PDB file of C-alpha atoms and ligand atoms in Angstrom:
ATOM      1  CA  MET F   3      -6.864 -62.998 -37.056  1.00  0.00           C
ATOM      2  CA  VAL F   4      -4.823 -64.813 -39.687  1.00  0.00           C
ATOM      3  CA  THR F   5      -4.135 -63.376 -43.115  1.00  0.00           C
ATOM      4  CA  VAL F   6      -4.677 -65.808 -45.970  1.00  0.00           C
ATOM      5  CA  SER F   7      -4.794 -65.787 -49.762  1.00  0.00           C
ATOM      6  CA  ASP F   8      -7.836 -64.109 -51.299  1.00  0.00           C
ATOM      7  CA  ASP F   9      -8.366 -67.245 -53.372  1.00  0.00           C
ATOM      8  CA  VAL F  10     -11.227 -68.831 -51.408  1.00  0.00           C
ATOM      9  CA  SER F  11     -10.810 -72.357 -52.759  1.00  0.00           C
ATOM     10  CA  ALA F  12      -7.061 -72.324 -52.114  1.00  0.00           C
ATOM     11  CA  VAL F  13      -7.702 -71.285 -48.514  1.00  0.00           C
ATOM     12  CA  GLU F  14     -10.236 -74.090 -48.144  1.00  0.00           C
ATOM     13  CA  VAL F  15      -7.713 -76.658 -49.340  1.00  0.00           C
ATOM     14  CA  ASP F  16      -5.005 -75.232 -47.061  1.00  0.00           C
ATOM     15  CA  LEU F  17      -7.391 -75.336 -44.108  1.00  0.00           C
ATOM     16  CA  VAL F  18      -8.548 -78.897 -44.722  1.00  0.00           C
ATOM     17  CA  GLU F  19      -4.967 -80.084 -45.221  1.00  0.00           C
ATOM     18  CA  GLY F  20      -3.757 -78.301 -42.086  1.00  0.00           C
ATOM     19  CA  ARG F  21      -1.368 -75.947 -43.849  1.00  0.00           C
ATOM     20  CA  ILE F  22      -2.433 -72.793 -41.999  1.00  0.00           C
ATOM     21  CA  GLY F  23      -0.603 -72.246 -38.731  1.00  0.00           C
ATOM     22  CA  CYS F  24      -1.996 -70.888 -35.459  1.00  0.00           C
ATOM     23  CA  PRO F  25      -0.499 -67.435 -34.750  1.00  0.00           C
ATOM     24  CA  ARG F  26      -0.627 -68.201 -31.044  1.00  0.00           C
ATOM     25  CA  CYS F  27       1.066 -71.578 -30.743  1.00  0.00           C
ATOM     26  CA  GLY F  28       2.051 -72.617 -34.266  1.00  0.00           C
ATOM     27  CA  GLY F  29      -0.381 -75.556 -34.240  1.00  0.00           C
ATOM     28  CA  ARG F  30      -2.497 -76.425 -37.259  1.00  0.00           C
ATOM     29  CA  LEU F  31      -5.850 -74.779 -37.913  1.00  0.00           C
ATOM     30  CA  ARG F  32      -8.856 -76.864 -38.891  1.00  0.00           C
ATOM     31  CA  PRO F  33     -12.093 -75.590 -40.495  1.00  0.00           C
ATOM     32  CA  TRP F  34     -14.375 -74.051 -37.862  1.00  0.00           C
ATOM     33  CA  GLY F  35     -17.366 -72.376 -39.495  1.00  0.00           C
ATOM     34  CA  SER F  36     -17.425 -68.803 -40.651  1.00  0.00           C
ATOM     35  CA  ALA F  37     -17.107 -65.393 -39.082  1.00  0.00           C
ATOM     36  CA  ARG F  38     -19.772 -62.702 -39.327  1.00  0.00           C
ATOM     37  CA  PRO F  39     -20.230 -61.332 -42.847  1.00  0.00           C
ATOM     38  CA  ARG F  40     -18.678 -57.942 -43.503  1.00  0.00           C
ATOM     39  CA  GLU F  41     -19.240 -55.327 -46.172  1.00  0.00           C
ATOM     40  CA  VAL F  42     -16.125 -54.270 -48.040  1.00  0.00           C
ATOM     41  CA  ARG F  43     -16.054 -51.243 -50.298  1.00  0.00           C
ATOM     42  CA  GLY F  44     -14.317 -52.125 -53.506  1.00  0.00           C
ATOM     43  CA  GLY F  45     -10.689 -51.964 -54.485  1.00  0.00           C
ATOM     44  CA  LEU F  46      -9.396 -49.550 -57.096  1.00  0.00           C
ATOM     45  CA  GLU F  47      -9.544 -52.129 -59.850  1.00  0.00           C
ATOM     46  CA  GLU F  48     -13.294 -52.306 -59.383  1.00  0.00           C
ATOM     47  CA  GLU F  49     -13.893 -48.569 -59.180  1.00  0.00           C
ATOM     48  CA  GLY F  50     -17.533 -47.693 -58.877  1.00  0.00           C
ATOM     49  CA  SER F  51     -18.619 -51.191 -57.987  1.00  0.00           C
ATOM     50  CA  PRO F  52     -20.930 -51.496 -54.988  1.00  0.00           C
ATOM     51  CA  ALA F  53     -19.758 -52.864 -51.685  1.00  0.00           C
ATOM     52  CA  SER F  54     -19.360 -56.596 -51.684  1.00  0.00           C
ATOM     53  CA  ARG F  55     -20.143 -58.998 -48.892  1.00  0.00           C
ATOM     54  CA  HIS F  56     -17.444 -61.183 -47.474  1.00  0.00           C
ATOM     55  CA  ARG F  57     -17.936 -64.010 -45.055  1.00  0.00           C
ATOM     56  CA  PRO F  58     -14.491 -64.872 -43.739  1.00  0.00           C
ATOM     57  CA  ARG F  59     -13.763 -68.480 -42.884  1.00  0.00           C
ATOM     58  CA  ARG F  60     -12.793 -69.394 -39.353  1.00  0.00           C
ATOM     59  CA  GLY F  61     -10.268 -71.973 -38.223  1.00  0.00           C
ATOM     60  CA  ARG F  62      -9.685 -73.671 -34.891  1.00  0.00           C
ATOM     61  CA  CYS F  63      -6.288 -74.689 -33.625  1.00  0.00           C
ATOM     62  CA  VAL F  64      -5.840 -78.397 -32.911  1.00  0.00           C
ATOM     63  CA  GLY F  65      -3.231 -77.448 -30.288  1.00  0.00           C
ATOM     64  CA  CYS F  66      -4.495 -74.557 -28.153  1.00  0.00           C
ATOM     65  CA  LYS F  67      -8.160 -74.727 -29.337  1.00  0.00           C
ATOM     66  CA  ALA F  68      -8.227 -70.991 -30.106  1.00  0.00           C
ATOM     67  CA  THR F  69     -10.353 -69.938 -33.059  1.00  0.00           C
ATOM     68  CA  HIS F  70      -9.064 -67.439 -35.631  1.00  0.00           C
ATOM     69  CA  VAL F  71     -10.777 -65.457 -38.370  1.00  0.00           C
ATOM     70  CA  LEU F  72      -9.077 -66.003 -41.722  1.00  0.00           C
ATOM     71  CA  LEU F  73      -8.931 -62.600 -43.350  1.00  0.00           C
ATOM     72  CA  ALA F  74      -8.063 -62.359 -47.055  1.00  0.00           C
ATOM     73  CA  VAL F  75      -4.826 -60.546 -47.821  1.00  0.00           C
ATOM     74  CA  SER F  76      -6.735 -57.925 -49.832  1.00  0.00           C
ATOM     75  CA  LEU F  77      -8.561 -56.814 -46.670  1.00  0.00           C
ATOM     76  CA  ALA F  78      -7.383 -54.812 -43.687  1.00  0.00           C
ATOM     77  CA  ALA F  79      -8.455 -55.724 -40.155  1.00  0.00           C
ATOM     78  CA  ARG F  80     -11.355 -53.648 -38.823  1.00  0.00           C
ATOM     79  CA  ARG F  81     -11.535 -51.501 -41.969  1.00  0.00           C
ATOM     80  CA  ALA F  82     -14.506 -51.318 -44.312  1.00  0.00           C
ATOM     81  CA  ASP F  83     -12.373 -50.489 -47.339  1.00  0.00           C
ATOM     82  CA  ALA F  84     -10.141 -52.801 -49.317  1.00  0.00           C
ATOM     83  CA  ALA F  85      -6.491 -52.570 -48.271  1.00  0.00           C
ATOM     84  CA  ALA F  86      -5.534 -51.342 -51.758  1.00  0.00           C
ATOM     85  CA  VAL F  87      -7.732 -48.255 -51.318  1.00  0.00           C
ATOM     86  CA  ILE F  88      -6.127 -47.366 -47.982  1.00  0.00           C
ATOM     87  CA  ALA F  89      -2.696 -47.973 -49.522  1.00  0.00           C
ATOM     88  CA  ALA F  90      -3.498 -45.611 -52.399  1.00  0.00           C
ATOM     89  CA  ALA F  91      -4.499 -42.906 -49.925  1.00  0.00           C
ATOM     90  CA  VAL F  92      -1.329 -43.362 -47.874  1.00  0.00           C
ATOM     91  CA  GLN F  93       0.815 -43.277 -50.993  1.00  0.00           C
ATOM     92  CA  ALA F  94      -0.847 -40.097 -52.313  1.00  0.00           C
ATOM     93  CA  LYS F  95      -0.223 -38.420 -48.964  1.00  0.00           C
ATOM     94  CA  VAL F  96       3.352 -39.574 -48.441  1.00  0.00           C
ATOM     95  CA  ALA F  97       4.734 -39.688 -51.983  1.00  0.00           C
ATOM     96  CA  ARG F  98       2.795 -36.834 -53.567  1.00  0.00           C
ATOM     97  CA  GLY F  99       2.015 -34.680 -50.556  1.00  0.00           C
ATOM     98  CA  TRP F 100      -1.699 -34.538 -51.248  1.00  0.00           C
ATOM     99  CA  GLY F 101      -4.035 -33.314 -48.516  1.00  0.00           C
ATOM    100  CA  HIS F 102      -6.734 -35.622 -47.196  1.00  0.00           C
ATOM    101  CA  ARG F 103      -9.568 -33.715 -48.953  1.00  0.00           C
ATOM    102  CA  ARG F 104      -7.976 -34.079 -52.366  1.00  0.00           C
ATOM    103  CA  ILE F 105      -7.292 -37.767 -51.738  1.00  0.00           C
ATOM    104  CA  ALA F 106     -10.853 -38.272 -50.522  1.00  0.00           C
ATOM    105  CA  ALA F 107     -12.219 -36.689 -53.701  1.00  0.00           C
ATOM    106  CA  ALA F 108      -9.960 -38.809 -55.903  1.00  0.00           C
ATOM    107  CA  LEU F 109     -10.906 -42.038 -54.122  1.00  0.00           C
ATOM    108  CA  ASP F 110     -14.547 -41.126 -53.609  1.00  0.00           C
ATOM    109  CA  ARG F 111     -14.399 -41.670 -49.860  1.00  0.00           C
ATOM    110  CA  PRO F 112     -15.411 -39.387 -46.959  1.00  0.00           C
ATOM    111  CA  ALA F 113     -12.694 -36.865 -46.041  1.00  0.00           C
ATOM    112  CA  SER F 114     -12.883 -37.833 -42.363  1.00  0.00           C
ATOM    113  CA  THR F 115     -12.254 -41.488 -43.232  1.00  0.00           C
ATOM    114  CA  VAL F 116      -9.227 -40.625 -45.340  1.00  0.00           C
ATOM    115  CA  ARG F 117      -7.886 -38.286 -42.662  1.00  0.00           C
ATOM    116  CA  GLY F 118      -8.129 -41.184 -40.215  1.00  0.00           C
ATOM    117  CA  TRP F 119      -6.108 -43.456 -42.530  1.00  0.00           C
ATOM    118  CA  VAL F 120      -3.293 -40.986 -43.155  1.00  0.00           C
ATOM    119  CA  ARG F 121      -3.082 -39.954 -39.492  1.00  0.00           C
ATOM    120  CA  SER F 122      -3.013 -43.550 -38.410  1.00  0.00           C
ATOM    121  CA  PHE F 123      -0.226 -44.356 -40.871  1.00  0.00           C
ATOM    122  CA  ALA F 124       1.774 -41.284 -39.804  1.00  0.00           C
ATOM    123  CA  ALA F 125       1.389 -42.313 -36.157  1.00  0.00           C
ATOM    124  CA  SER F 126       2.755 -45.809 -36.789  1.00  0.00           C
ATOM    125  CA  ALA F 127       5.319 -44.904 -39.476  1.00  0.00           C
ATOM    126  CA  GLU F 128       8.342 -45.194 -37.149  1.00  0.00           C
ATOM    127  CA  ALA F 129       7.190 -48.544 -35.792  1.00  0.00           C
ATOM    128  CA  ILE F 130       6.446 -49.830 -39.296  1.00  0.00           C
ATOM    129  CA  ALA F 131       9.852 -48.767 -40.606  1.00  0.00           C
ATOM    130  CA  THR F 132      11.669 -50.346 -37.653  1.00  0.00           C
ATOM    131  CA  ALA F 133       9.740 -53.622 -37.738  1.00  0.00           C
ATOM    132  CA  PHE F 134       9.961 -54.157 -41.478  1.00  0.00           C
ATOM    133  CA  MET F 135      13.623 -53.167 -41.602  1.00  0.00           C
ATOM    134  CA  SER F 136      14.367 -56.007 -39.224  1.00  0.00           C
ATOM    135  CA  LEU F 137      12.337 -58.347 -41.457  1.00  0.00           C
ATOM    136  CA  VAL F 138      14.352 -57.259 -44.503  1.00  0.00           C
ATOM    137  CA  VAL F 139      17.554 -57.960 -42.598  1.00  0.00           C
ATOM    138  CA  ARG F 140      16.209 -61.333 -41.424  1.00  0.00           C
ATOM    139  CA  ASP F 141      14.732 -62.503 -44.711  1.00  0.00           C
ATOM    140  CA  ALA F 142      17.069 -60.986 -47.253  1.00  0.00           C
ATOM    141  CA  PRO F 143      20.497 -60.642 -45.636  1.00  0.00           C
ATOM    142  CA  ASP F 144      22.146 -60.715 -49.069  1.00  0.00           C
ATOM    143  CA  ALA F 145      19.830 -58.161 -50.601  1.00  0.00           C
ATOM    144  CA  ALA F 146      21.734 -54.982 -49.776  1.00  0.00           C
ATOM    145  CA  ALA F 147      20.623 -53.574 -53.129  1.00  0.00           C
ATOM    146  CA  LEU F 148      17.042 -53.610 -51.857  1.00  0.00           C
ATOM    147  CA  TRP F 149      17.790 -51.526 -48.812  1.00  0.00           C
ATOM    148  CA  PRO F 150      15.941 -48.253 -48.922  1.00  0.00           C
ATOM    149  CA  ALA F 151      17.829 -44.984 -49.065  1.00  0.00           C
ATOM    150  CA  PRO F 152      17.687 -42.999 -45.822  1.00  0.00           C
ATOM    151  CA  ASN F 153      14.760 -40.622 -45.652  1.00  0.00           C
ATOM    152  CA  ARG F 154      14.022 -38.063 -42.943  1.00  0.00           C
ATOM    153  CA  ASP F 155      10.262 -38.238 -43.360  1.00  0.00           C
ATOM    154  CA  PRO F 156       8.975 -41.169 -41.253  1.00  0.00           C
ATOM    155  CA  GLY F 157       6.088 -41.856 -43.645  1.00  0.00           C
ATOM    156  CA  ALA F 158       8.370 -41.975 -46.662  1.00  0.00           C
ATOM    157  CA  ARG F 159      10.811 -44.149 -44.744  1.00  0.00           C
ATOM    158  CA  ALA F 160       8.021 -46.564 -43.807  1.00  0.00           C
ATOM    159  CA  LEU F 161       6.853 -46.842 -47.422  1.00  0.00           C
ATOM    160  CA  ALA F 162      10.413 -47.362 -48.665  1.00  0.00           C
ATOM    161  CA  VAL F 163      11.031 -50.105 -46.123  1.00  0.00           C
ATOM    162  CA  LEU F 164       7.713 -51.796 -46.952  1.00  0.00           C
ATOM    163  CA  ALA F 165       8.650 -51.726 -50.649  1.00  0.00           C
ATOM    164  CA  ALA F 166      12.072 -53.208 -49.842  1.00  0.00           C
ATOM    165  CA  TYR F 167      10.438 -55.937 -47.773  1.00  0.00           C
ATOM    166  CA  ALA F 168       7.959 -56.759 -50.564  1.00  0.00           C
ATOM    167  CA  ALA F 169      10.836 -56.972 -53.057  1.00  0.00           C
ATOM    168  CA  ALA F 170      12.804 -59.233 -50.689  1.00  0.00           C
ATOM    169  CA  VAL F 171       9.842 -61.562 -50.218  1.00  0.00           C
ATOM    170  CA  ALA F 172       9.097 -61.638 -53.954  1.00  0.00           C
ATOM    171  CA  ARG F 173      12.731 -62.472 -54.684  1.00  0.00           C
ATOM    172  CA  ARG F 174      12.954 -65.119 -51.993  1.00  0.00           C
ATOM    173  CA  PHE F 175       9.829 -66.941 -53.117  1.00  0.00           C
ATOM    174  CA  GLY F 176      10.259 -66.341 -56.828  1.00  0.00           C
ATOM    175  CA  VAL F 177       7.104 -64.359 -57.472  1.00  0.00           C
ATOM    176  CA  GLY F 178       7.623 -61.583 -59.981  1.00  0.00           C
ATOM    177  CA  MET F 179       6.164 -58.654 -58.118  1.00  0.00           C
ATOM    178  CA  LEU F 180       4.515 -58.201 -54.769  1.00  0.00           C
ATOM    179  CA  ALA F 181       2.716 -54.991 -53.805  1.00  0.00           C
ATOM    180  CA  TRP F 182       3.972 -53.484 -50.533  1.00  0.00           C
ATOM    181  CA  VAL F 183       0.445 -53.448 -49.169  1.00  0.00           C
ATOM    182  CA  ARG F 184      -0.019 -57.211 -49.680  1.00  0.00           C
ATOM    183  CA  ALA F 185       3.343 -57.977 -48.103  1.00  0.00           C
ATOM    184  CA  GLY F 186       2.596 -55.611 -45.206  1.00  0.00           C
ATOM    185  CA  ILE F 187      -0.919 -56.904 -44.597  1.00  0.00           C
ATOM    186  CA  ALA F 188       0.297 -60.508 -44.667  1.00  0.00           C
ATOM    187  CA  ALA F 189       3.137 -59.939 -42.214  1.00  0.00           C
ATOM    188  CA  THR F 190       0.876 -58.121 -39.721  1.00  0.00           C
ATOM    189  CA  ASN F 191      -2.132 -60.411 -40.100  1.00  0.00           C
ATOM    190  CA  GLY F 192      -4.198 -57.548 -41.474  1.00  0.00           C
ATOM    191  CA  SER F 193      -3.164 -54.889 -38.948  1.00  0.00           C
ATOM    192  CA  LEU F 194      -0.785 -52.810 -41.096  1.00  0.00           C
ATOM    193  CA  PHE F 195      -3.098 -49.784 -40.995  1.00  0.00           C
ATOM    194  CA  SER F 196      -4.108 -50.114 -37.349  1.00  0.00           C
ATOM    195  CA  SER F 197      -2.170 -47.622 -35.225  1.00  0.00           C
ATOM    196  CA  SER F 198      -3.496 -49.159 -32.008  1.00  0.00           C
ATOM    197  CA  TRP F 199      -2.034 -52.498 -33.098  1.00  0.00           C
ATOM    198  CA  TRP F 200       1.338 -50.851 -33.674  1.00  0.00           C
ATOM    199  CA  THR F 201       1.361 -49.203 -30.261  1.00  0.00           C
ATOM    200  CA  ARG F 202       1.070 -52.714 -28.828  1.00  0.00           C
ATOM    201  CA  ALA F 203       3.454 -54.124 -31.419  1.00  0.00           C
ATOM    202  CA  GLY F 204       6.027 -55.152 -28.833  1.00  0.00           C
ATOM    203  CA  GLN F 205       3.713 -58.033 -27.968  1.00  0.00           C
ATOM    204  CA  HIS F 206       3.406 -59.175 -31.551  1.00  0.00           C
ATOM    205  CA  GLU F 207       5.616 -61.374 -33.580  1.00  0.00           C
ATOM    206  CA  LEU F 208       5.661 -60.445 -37.241  1.00  0.00           C
ATOM    207  CA  ALA F 209       5.518 -63.642 -39.173  1.00  0.00           C
ATOM    208  CA  LEU F 210       6.307 -64.659 -42.680  1.00  0.00           C
ATOM    209  CA  THR F 211       4.473 -67.654 -44.086  1.00  0.00           C
ATOM    210  CA  PRO F 212       4.435 -68.328 -47.813  1.00  0.00           C
ATOM    211  CA  ALA F 213       0.748 -69.288 -47.783  1.00  0.00           C
ATOM    212  CA  ARG F 214      -0.218 -65.941 -46.330  1.00  0.00           C
ATOM    213  CA  TRP F 215       0.825 -63.639 -49.097  1.00  0.00           C
ATOM    214  CA  ARG F 216       0.680 -66.081 -52.004  1.00  0.00           C
ATOM    215  CA  PRO F 217      -1.158 -64.250 -54.787  1.00  0.00           C
ATOM    216  CA  SER F 218      -4.350 -65.935 -55.881  1.00  0.00           C
ATOM    217  CA  GLY F 219      -4.018 -68.331 -58.795  1.00  0.00           C
ATOM    218  CA  SER F 220      -0.332 -68.975 -58.223  1.00  0.00           C
ATOM    219  CA  ARG F 221      -0.621 -72.502 -56.858  1.00  0.00           C
TER     220      ARG F 221
HETATM  221 ZN1  LIG Q  20      -2.912 -72.670 -31.307  1.00  0.00          ZN
END
């Protein structure tokens, strides 16, 4: 899985020109058909809109020959809801202390689904905070002002560190604002909200590639 811009034509150009790197060996990916279509329930900006169908592009590495699904930065791996919806649920839980039923009602999602999101985030909060703190240190060593204040709640700490990382990336690449969920999804190749991914996170290398989080329309 490789996270790419949600601008389909920009991804196509990047793929054809070999600008998307293989997460396994760093080689260049070439166009390699499409992955299975998936239904995605809309983001908050399209409240009430029906599920849309996405057919993610696939690329094949010229080096190691592995194929990778190119998942748009607005989507989370193995989740049927747009990443922004999951982020809103996590934020309501962590920042406002809402219970999962209230969040579910506000977002018009099943309570069990929302409970799964907030539990999963709580379970990986420590790992998220640790991993993204090291990215902030790596990518913005001069940005002490961005460093989050200490917080005893792991979920709040994770959100603060994600926000600091998004601000560091936005500053480094000169984009005005970058939502923490986009920055987090891009750096984890879509797995930000996957607690099973985080329990294996020692095997993963968090990566930062400009093309991955570039907001659509900014090229
Ligand atoms: Zn490769």
